[in-house]
CSV table of C-alpha atoms in Angstrom, one decimal:
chain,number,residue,atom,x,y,z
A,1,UNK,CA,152.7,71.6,60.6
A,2,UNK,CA,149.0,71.4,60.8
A,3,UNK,CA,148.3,74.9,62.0
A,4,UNK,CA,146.7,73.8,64.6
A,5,UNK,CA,145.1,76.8,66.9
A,6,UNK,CA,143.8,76.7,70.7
A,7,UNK,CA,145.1,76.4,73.9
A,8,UNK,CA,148.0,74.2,74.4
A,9,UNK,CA,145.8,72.0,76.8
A,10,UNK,CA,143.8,70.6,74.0
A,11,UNK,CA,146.8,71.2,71.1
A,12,UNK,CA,148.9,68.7,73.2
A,13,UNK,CA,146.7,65.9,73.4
A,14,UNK,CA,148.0,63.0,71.6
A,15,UNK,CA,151.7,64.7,71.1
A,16,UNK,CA,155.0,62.7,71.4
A,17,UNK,CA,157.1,65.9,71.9
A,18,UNK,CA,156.6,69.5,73.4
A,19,UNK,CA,159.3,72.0,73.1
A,20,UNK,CA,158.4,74.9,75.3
A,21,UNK,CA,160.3,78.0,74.7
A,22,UNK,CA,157.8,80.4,76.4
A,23,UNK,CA,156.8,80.9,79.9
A,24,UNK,CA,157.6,78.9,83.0
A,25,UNK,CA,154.8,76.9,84.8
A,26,UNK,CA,152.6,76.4,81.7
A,27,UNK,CA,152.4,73.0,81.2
A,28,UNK,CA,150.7,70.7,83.9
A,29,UNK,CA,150.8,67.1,84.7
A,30,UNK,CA,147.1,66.6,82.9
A,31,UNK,CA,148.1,68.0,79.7
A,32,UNK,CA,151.7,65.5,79.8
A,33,UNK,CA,149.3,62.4,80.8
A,34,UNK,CA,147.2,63.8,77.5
A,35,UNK,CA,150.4,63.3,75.4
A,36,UNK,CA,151.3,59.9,74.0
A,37,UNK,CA,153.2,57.0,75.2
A,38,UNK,CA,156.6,57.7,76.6
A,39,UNK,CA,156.4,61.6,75.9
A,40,UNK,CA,159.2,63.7,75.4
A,41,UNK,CA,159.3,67.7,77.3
A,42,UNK,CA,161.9,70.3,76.3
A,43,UNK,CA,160.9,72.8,78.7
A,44,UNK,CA,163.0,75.4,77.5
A,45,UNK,CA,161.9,78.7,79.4
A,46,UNK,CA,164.4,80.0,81.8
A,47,UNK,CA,164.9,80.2,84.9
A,48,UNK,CA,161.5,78.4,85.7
A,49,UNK,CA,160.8,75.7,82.6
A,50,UNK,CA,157.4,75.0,81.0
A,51,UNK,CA,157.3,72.5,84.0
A,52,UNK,CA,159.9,71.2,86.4
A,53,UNK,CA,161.2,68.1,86.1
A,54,UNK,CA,159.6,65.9,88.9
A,55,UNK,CA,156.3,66.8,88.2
A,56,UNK,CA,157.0,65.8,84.8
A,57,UNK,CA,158.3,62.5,86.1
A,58,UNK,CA,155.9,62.0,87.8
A,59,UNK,CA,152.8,62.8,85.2
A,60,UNK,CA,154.7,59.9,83.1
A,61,UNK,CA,157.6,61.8,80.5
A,62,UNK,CA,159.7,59.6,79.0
A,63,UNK,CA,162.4,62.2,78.5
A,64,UNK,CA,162.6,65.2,80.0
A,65,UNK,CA,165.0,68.4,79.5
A,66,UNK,CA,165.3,71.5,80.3
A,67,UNK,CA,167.7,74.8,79.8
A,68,UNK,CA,169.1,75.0,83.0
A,69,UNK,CA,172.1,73.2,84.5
A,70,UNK,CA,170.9,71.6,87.7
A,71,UNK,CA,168.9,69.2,86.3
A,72,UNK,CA,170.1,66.4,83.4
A,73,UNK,CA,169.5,66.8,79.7
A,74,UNK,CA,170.5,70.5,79.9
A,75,UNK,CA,169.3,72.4,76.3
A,76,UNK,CA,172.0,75.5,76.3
A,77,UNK,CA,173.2,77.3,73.2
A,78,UNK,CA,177.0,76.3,74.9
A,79,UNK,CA,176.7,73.5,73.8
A,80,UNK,CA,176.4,74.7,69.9
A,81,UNK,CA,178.6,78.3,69.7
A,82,UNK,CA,182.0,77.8,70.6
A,83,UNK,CA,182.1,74.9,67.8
A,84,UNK,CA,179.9,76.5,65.5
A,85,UNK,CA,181.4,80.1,65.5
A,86,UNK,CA,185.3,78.3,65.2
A,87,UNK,CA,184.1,76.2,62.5
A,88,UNK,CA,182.7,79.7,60.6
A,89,UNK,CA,186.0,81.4,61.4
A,90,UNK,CA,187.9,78.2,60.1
A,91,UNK,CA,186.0,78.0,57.3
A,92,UNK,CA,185.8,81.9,56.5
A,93,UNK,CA,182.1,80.9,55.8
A,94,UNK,CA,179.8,84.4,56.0
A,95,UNK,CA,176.5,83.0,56.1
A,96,UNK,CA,175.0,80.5,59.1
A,97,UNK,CA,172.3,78.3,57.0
A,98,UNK,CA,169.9,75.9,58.2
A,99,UNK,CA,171.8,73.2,56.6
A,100,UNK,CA,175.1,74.3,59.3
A,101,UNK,CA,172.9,74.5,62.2
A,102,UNK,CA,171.5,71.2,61.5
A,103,UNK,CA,174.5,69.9,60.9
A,104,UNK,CA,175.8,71.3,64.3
A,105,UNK,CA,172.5,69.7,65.6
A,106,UNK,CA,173.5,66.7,64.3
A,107,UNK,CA,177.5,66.6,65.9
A,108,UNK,CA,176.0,67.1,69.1
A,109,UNK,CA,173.5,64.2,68.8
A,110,UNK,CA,176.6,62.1,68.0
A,111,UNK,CA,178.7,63.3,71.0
A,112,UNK,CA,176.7,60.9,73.3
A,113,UNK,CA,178.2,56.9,72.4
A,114,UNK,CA,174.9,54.7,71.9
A,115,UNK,CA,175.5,52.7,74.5
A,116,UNK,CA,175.8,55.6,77.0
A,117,UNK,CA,172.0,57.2,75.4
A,118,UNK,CA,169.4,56.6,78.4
A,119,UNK,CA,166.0,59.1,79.4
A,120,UNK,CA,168.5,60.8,81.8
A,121,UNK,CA,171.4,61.4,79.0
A,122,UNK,CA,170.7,62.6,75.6
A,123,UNK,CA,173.7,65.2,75.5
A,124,UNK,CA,177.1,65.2,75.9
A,125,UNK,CA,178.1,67.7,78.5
A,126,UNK,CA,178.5,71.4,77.5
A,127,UNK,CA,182.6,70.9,79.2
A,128,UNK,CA,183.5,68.7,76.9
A,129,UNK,CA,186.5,70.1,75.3
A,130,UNK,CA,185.9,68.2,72.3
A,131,UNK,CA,182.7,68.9,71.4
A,132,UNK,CA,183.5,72.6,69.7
A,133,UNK,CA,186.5,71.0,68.2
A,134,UNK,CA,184.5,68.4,66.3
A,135,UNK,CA,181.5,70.7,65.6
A,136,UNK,CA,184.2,73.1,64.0
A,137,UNK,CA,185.7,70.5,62.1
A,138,UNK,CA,182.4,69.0,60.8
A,139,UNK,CA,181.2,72.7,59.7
A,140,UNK,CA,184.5,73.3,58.1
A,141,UNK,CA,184.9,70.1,56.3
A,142,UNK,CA,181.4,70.1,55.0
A,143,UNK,CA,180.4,74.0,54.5
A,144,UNK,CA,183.9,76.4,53.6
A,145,UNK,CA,184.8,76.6,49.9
């Protein structure tokens, strides 16, 4: 939001989040210890993220996820398309909008009871049959005409 320009070394410092959706090994334990208290690292790139896991730990993250599915907090578009394409189907809506993938966004959050929410479990798993059902509902209810 600031249009910020450099390398991601000195972009990062002072951050709360990084979502990486690049190349894997490019973030390094300096640059997390750089970010601020209790970080949070979505290292997205696939099949080697940003940075793996236990360095990330170990250079002080907060929460850490990744996209793939042998390590917790796994990011994976299954988690959003089987709910989001029945709910467009359902709905005969035509158009996906920012508003419906927030919205989606937003299900998912949800699928994960408070009480259950630690660093090690921000998502519901990507097997749980009702997750698409209630992502399809939600986008029907909200978005068809």
């Amino acid at each position: 939001p600031n249009d910020e320009r450099g390398a991601l070394k000195d972009i990062i410092k002072n951050a709360d989040v990084f979502i990486g959706l690049s190349k894997g090994g490019l973030l390094t334990e300096e640059m997390i210890q750089s970010m601020e208290y209790r970080p949070i690292v979505f290292a997205l790139a696939n099949p080697v993220p940003e940075i793996m896991p236990d360095e990330a730990k170990h250079a002080g993250v907060y929460i850490m996820s990744t996209g793939r599915s042998d390590f917790e907090n796994q990011i994976n578009n299954a988690l959003a398309f089987p709910g989001l394409f029945k709910g467009l189907i359902d709905g005969k809506i035509k158009k996906v909008t920012n508003e419906i993938k927030l919205e989606s966004a937003l299900m998912i959050a949800s699928m994960v009871p408070t009480d259950e929410l630690t660093p090690d479990n921000i998502l519901p798993d990507a097997l749980d049959r009702m997750l698409p059902l209630q992502i399809a509902k939600t986008i029907e209810e909200k978005f068809s005409k």
